[in-house]
mmCIF file of C-alpha atoms and ligand atoms in Angstrom:
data_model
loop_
_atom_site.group_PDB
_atom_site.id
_atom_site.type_symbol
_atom_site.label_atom_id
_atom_site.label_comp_id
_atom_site.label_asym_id
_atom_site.label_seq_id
_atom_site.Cartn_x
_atom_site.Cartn_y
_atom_site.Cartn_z
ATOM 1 C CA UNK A 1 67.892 102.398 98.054
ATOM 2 C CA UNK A 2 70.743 104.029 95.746
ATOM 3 C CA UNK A 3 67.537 103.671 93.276
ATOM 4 C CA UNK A 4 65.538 105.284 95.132
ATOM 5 C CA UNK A 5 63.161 102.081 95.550
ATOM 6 C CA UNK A 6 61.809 102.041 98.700
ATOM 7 C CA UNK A 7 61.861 98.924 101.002
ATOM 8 C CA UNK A 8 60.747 98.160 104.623
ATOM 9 C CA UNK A 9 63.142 96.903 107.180
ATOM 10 C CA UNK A 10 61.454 95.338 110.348
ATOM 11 C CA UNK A 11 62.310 92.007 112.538
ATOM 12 C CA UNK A 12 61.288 88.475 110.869
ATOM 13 C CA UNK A 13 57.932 87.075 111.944
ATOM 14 C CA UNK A 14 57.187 83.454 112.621
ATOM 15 C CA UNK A 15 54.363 83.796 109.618
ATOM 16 C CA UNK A 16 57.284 84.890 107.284
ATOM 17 C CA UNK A 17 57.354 81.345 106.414
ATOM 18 C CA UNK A 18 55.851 81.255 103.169
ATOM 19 C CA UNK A 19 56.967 84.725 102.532
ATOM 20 C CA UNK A 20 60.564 83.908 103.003
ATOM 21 C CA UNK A 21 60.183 80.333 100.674
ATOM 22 C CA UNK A 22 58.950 82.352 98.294
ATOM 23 C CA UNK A 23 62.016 84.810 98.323
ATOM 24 C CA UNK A 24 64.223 82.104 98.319
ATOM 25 C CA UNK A 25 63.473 80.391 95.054
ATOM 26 C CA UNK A 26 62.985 83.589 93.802
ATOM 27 C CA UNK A 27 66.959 84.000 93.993
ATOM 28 C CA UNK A 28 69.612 83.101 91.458
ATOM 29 C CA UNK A 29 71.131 79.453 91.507
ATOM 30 C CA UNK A 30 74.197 81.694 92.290
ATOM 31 C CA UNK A 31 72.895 83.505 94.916
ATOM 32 C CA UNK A 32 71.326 80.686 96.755
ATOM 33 C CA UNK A 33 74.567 78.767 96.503
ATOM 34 C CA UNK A 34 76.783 82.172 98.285
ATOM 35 C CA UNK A 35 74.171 82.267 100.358
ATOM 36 C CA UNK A 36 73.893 78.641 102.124
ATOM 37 C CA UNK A 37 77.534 77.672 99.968
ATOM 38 C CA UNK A 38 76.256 74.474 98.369
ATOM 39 C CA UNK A 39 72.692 74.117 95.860
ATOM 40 C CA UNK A 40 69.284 75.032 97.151
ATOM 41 C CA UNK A 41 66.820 75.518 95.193
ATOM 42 C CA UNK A 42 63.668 75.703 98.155
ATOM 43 C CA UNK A 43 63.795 75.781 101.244
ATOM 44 C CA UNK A 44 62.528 72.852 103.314
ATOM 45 C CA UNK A 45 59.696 72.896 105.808
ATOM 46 C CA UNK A 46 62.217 72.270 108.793
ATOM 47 C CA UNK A 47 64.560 75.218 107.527
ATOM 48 C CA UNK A 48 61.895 77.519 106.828
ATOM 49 C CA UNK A 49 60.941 76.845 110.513
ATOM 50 C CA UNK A 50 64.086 77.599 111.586
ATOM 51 C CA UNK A 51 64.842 80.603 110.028
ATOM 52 C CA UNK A 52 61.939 82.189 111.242
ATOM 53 C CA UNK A 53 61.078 81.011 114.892
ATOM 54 C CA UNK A 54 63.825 83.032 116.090
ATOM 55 C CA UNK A 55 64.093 83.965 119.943
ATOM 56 C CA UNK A 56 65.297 87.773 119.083
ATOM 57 C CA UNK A 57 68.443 87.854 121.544
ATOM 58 C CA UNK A 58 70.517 84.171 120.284
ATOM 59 C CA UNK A 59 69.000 84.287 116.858
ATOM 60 C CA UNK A 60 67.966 87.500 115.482
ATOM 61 C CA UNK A 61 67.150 87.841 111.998
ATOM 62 C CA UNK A 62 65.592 91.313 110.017
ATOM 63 C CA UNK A 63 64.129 90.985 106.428
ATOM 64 C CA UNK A 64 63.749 93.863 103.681
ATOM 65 C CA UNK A 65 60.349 94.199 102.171
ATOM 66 C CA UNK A 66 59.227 95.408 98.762
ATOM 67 C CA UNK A 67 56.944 98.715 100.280
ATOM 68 C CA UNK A 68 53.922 97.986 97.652
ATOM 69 C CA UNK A 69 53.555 94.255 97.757
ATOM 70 C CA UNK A 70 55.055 93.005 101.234
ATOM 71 C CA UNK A 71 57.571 90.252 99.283
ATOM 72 C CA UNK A 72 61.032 89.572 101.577
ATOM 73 C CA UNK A 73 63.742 90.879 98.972
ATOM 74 C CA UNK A 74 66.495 90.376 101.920
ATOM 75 C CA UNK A 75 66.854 88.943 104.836
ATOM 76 C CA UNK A 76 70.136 89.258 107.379
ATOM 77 C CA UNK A 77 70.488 87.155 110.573
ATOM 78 C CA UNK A 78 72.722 86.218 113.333
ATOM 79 C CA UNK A 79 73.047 83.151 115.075
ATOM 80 C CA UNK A 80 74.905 83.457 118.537
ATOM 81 C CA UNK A 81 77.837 80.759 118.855
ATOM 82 C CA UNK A 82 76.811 77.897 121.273
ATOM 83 C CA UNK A 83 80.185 77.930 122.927
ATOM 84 C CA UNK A 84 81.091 81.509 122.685
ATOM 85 C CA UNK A 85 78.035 84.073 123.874
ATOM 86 C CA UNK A 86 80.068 87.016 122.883
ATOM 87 C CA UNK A 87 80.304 85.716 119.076
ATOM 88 C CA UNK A 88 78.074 85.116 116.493
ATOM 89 C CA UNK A 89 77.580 83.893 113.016
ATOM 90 C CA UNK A 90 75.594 86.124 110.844
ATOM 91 C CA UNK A 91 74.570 85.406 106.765
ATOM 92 C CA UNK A 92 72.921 88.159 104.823
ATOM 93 C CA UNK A 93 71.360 87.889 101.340
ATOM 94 C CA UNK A 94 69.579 90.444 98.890
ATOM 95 C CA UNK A 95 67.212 89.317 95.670
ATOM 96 C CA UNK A 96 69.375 89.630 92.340
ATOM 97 C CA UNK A 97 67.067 92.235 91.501
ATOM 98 C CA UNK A 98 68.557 94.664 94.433
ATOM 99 C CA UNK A 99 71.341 93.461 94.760
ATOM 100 C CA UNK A 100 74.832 96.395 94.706
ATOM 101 C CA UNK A 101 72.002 99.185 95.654
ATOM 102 C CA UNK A 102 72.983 99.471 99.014
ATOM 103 C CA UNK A 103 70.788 97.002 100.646
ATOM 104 C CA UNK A 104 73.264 94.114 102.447
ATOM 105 C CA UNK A 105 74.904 97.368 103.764
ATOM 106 C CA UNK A 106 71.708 99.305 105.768
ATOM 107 C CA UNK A 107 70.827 96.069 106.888
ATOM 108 C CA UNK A 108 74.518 94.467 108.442
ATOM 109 C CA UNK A 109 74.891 98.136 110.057
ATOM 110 C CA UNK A 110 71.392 97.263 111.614
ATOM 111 C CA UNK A 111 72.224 93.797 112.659
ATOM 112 C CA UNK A 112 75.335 94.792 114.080
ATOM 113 C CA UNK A 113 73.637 97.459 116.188
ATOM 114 C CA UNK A 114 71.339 95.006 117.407
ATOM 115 C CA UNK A 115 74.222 92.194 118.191
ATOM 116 C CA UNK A 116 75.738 94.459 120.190
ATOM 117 C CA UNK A 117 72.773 95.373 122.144
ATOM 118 C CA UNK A 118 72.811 92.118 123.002
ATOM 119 C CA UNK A 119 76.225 91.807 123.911
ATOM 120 C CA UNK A 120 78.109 90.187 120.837
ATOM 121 C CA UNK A 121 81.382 91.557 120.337
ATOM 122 C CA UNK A 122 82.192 89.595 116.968
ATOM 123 C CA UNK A 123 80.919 88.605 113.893
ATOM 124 C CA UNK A 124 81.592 85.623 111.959
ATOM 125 C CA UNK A 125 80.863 84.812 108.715
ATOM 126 C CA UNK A 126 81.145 81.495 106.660
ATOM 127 C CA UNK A 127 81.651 82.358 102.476
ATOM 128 C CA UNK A 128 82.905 81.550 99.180
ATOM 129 C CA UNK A 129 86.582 82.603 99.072
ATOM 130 C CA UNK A 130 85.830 84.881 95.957
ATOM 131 C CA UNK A 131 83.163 86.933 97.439
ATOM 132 C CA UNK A 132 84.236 90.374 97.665
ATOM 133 C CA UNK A 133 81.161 92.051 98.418
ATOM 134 C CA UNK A 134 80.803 90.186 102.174
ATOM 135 C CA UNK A 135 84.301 91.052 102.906
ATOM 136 C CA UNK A 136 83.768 94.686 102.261
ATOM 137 C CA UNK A 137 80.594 94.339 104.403
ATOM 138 C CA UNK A 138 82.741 93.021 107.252
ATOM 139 C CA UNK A 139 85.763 95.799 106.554
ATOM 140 C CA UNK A 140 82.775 98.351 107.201
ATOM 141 C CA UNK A 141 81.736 96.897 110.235
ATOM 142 C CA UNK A 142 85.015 96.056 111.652
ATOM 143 C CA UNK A 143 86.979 98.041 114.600
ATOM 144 C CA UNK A 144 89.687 95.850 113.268
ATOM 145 C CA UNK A 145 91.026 94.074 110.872
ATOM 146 C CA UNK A 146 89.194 91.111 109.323
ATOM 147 C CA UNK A 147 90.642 87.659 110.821
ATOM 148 C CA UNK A 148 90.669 84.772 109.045
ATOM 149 C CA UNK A 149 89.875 81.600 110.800
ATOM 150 C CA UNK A 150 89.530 79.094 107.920
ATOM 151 C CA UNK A 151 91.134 79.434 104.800
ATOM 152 C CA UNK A 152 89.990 77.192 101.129
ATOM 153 C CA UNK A 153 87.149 77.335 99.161
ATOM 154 C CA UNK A 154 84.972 78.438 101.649
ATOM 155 C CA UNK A 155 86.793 80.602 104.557
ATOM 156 C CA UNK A 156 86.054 81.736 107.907
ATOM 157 C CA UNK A 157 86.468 85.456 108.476
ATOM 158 C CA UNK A 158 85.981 86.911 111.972
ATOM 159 C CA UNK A 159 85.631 91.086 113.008
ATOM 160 C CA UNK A 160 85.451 92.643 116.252
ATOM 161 C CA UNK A 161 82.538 94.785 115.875
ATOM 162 C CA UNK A 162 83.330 98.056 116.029
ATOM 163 C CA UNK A 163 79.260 98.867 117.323
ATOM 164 C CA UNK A 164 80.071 96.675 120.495
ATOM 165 C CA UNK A 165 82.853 99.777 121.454
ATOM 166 C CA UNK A 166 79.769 101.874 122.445
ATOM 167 C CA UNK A 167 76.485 100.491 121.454
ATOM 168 C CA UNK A 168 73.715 102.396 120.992
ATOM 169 C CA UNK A 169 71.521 101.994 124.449
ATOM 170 C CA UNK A 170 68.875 99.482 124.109
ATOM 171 C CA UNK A 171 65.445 100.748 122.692
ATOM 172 C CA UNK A 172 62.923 100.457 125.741
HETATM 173 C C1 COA B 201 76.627 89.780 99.292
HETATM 174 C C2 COA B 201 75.320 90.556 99.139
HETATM 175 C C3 COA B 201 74.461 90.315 100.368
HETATM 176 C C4 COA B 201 75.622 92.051 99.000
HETATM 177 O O1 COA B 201 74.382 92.725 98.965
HETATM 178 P P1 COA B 201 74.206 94.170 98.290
HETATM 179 O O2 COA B 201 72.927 94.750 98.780
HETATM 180 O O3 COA B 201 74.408 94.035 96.847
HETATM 181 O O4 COA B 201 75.450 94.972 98.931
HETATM 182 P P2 COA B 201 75.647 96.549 98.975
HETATM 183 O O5 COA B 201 75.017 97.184 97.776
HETATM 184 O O6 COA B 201 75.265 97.073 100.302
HETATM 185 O O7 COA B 201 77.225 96.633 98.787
HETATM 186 C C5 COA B 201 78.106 96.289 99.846
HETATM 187 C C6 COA B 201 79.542 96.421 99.344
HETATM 188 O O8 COA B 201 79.873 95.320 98.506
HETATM 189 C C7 COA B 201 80.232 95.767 97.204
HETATM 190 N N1 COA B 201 79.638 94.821 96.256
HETATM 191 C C8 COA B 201 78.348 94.442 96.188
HETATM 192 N N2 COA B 201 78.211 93.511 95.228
HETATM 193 C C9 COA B 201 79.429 93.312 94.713
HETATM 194 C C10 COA B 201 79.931 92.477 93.670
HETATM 195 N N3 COA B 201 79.128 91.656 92.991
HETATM 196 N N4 COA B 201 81.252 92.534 93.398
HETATM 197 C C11 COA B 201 82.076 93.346 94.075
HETATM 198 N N5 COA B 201 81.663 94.173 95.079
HETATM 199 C C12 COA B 201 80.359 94.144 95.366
HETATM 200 C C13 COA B 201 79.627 97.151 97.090
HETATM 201 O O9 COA B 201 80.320 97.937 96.146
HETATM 202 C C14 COA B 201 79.786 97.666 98.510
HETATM 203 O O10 COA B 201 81.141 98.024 98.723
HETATM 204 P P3 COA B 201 81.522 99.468 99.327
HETATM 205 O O11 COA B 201 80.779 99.587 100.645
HETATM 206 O O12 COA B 201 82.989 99.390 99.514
HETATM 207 O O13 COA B 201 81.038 100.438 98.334
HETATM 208 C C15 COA B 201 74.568 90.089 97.852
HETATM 209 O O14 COA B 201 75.446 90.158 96.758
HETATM 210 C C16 COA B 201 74.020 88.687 97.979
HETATM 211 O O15 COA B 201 72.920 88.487 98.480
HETATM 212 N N6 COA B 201 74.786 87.677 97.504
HETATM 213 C C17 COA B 201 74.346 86.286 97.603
HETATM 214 C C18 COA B 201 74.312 85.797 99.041
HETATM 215 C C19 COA B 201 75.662 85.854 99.717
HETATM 216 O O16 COA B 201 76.728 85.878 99.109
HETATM 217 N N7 COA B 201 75.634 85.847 101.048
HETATM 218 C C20 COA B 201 76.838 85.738 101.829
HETATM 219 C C21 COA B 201 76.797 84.602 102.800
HETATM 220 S S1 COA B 201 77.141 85.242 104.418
#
């Protein structure tokens, strides 16, 4: 990181369950309510499940771990759309403690790479209205500009992913 702390990037494992509870209450009340825009203070048993048993081509999520003791300090994910396959929903969030070190960014160019290995084309992205650092995340990514689908408190900002013009070929 910009810190030069070093963290491990892999895929999310169905026994990240506890791992990833723990991160989660580990976050700011502010954090947890950008990330899942309304309060959270744990995660439940049912979305805990969820947010790990992902199938890796609709749902694809990668988490950040601390190198010495294993802890999930980020996770990003997409979810493909159930009535578009070529668009997909994606949330990333990073522990207080790393957050603005560089972190959300390695890990949406990742995620991107990977959505359009598997042949998303956009991202969307459900957020508070005031949160600059997502948008500049989506500029980044973006062979275009930055639609907005839903405007109010919480808006709904679309990008054609500029990774889907010539993605990387798939690893074997
Ligand atoms: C949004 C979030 C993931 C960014 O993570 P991060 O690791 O701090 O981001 P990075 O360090 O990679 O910075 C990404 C960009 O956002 C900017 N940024 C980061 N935090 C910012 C802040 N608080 N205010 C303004 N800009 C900010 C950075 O300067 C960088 O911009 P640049 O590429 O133009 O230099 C993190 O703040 C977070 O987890 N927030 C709570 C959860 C959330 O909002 N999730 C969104 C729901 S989809």
């Amino acid at each position: 990181l910009h810190d030069d702390q070093l963290v491990e990037i892999r895929s999310i494992r169905t026994d990240d369950g506890p791992r990833l509870r723990a991160s989660h209450s580990r976050l700011s009340p502010k954090s947890q309510y950008q990330r899942f825009l309304g309060v959270k203070p744990e995660l439940s048993a049912a979305d805990t499940r969820y947010l790990v048993d992902v199938d890796g081509c609709s749902h694809f999520a990668l988490v950040a771990t601390e190198a010495e003791t294993g802890q999930i300090v980020a996770v990003a994910r997409f979810v493909r759309l159930s009535d578009d396959s070529e668009a997909a929903e994606f949330a990333v969030v990073v522990g207080d403690d790393y957050q603005r070190q560089g972190l959300a960014t390695e890990l949406m160019d990742r995620l991107a790479a990977a959505a359009a290995q598997r042949g998303v084309r956009r991202f969307r992205a459900a957020m508070l209205a005031d949160n600059v650092a997502i948008r500049r995340l989506m500029q980044r990514l973006a062979a275009g500009p930055v639609r907005i689908l839903e405007r109010g408190t919480v808006i709904l900002l679309e990008i054609e992913l500029a990774a889907a013009l010539s993605p990387a070929p798939p690893v074997p």
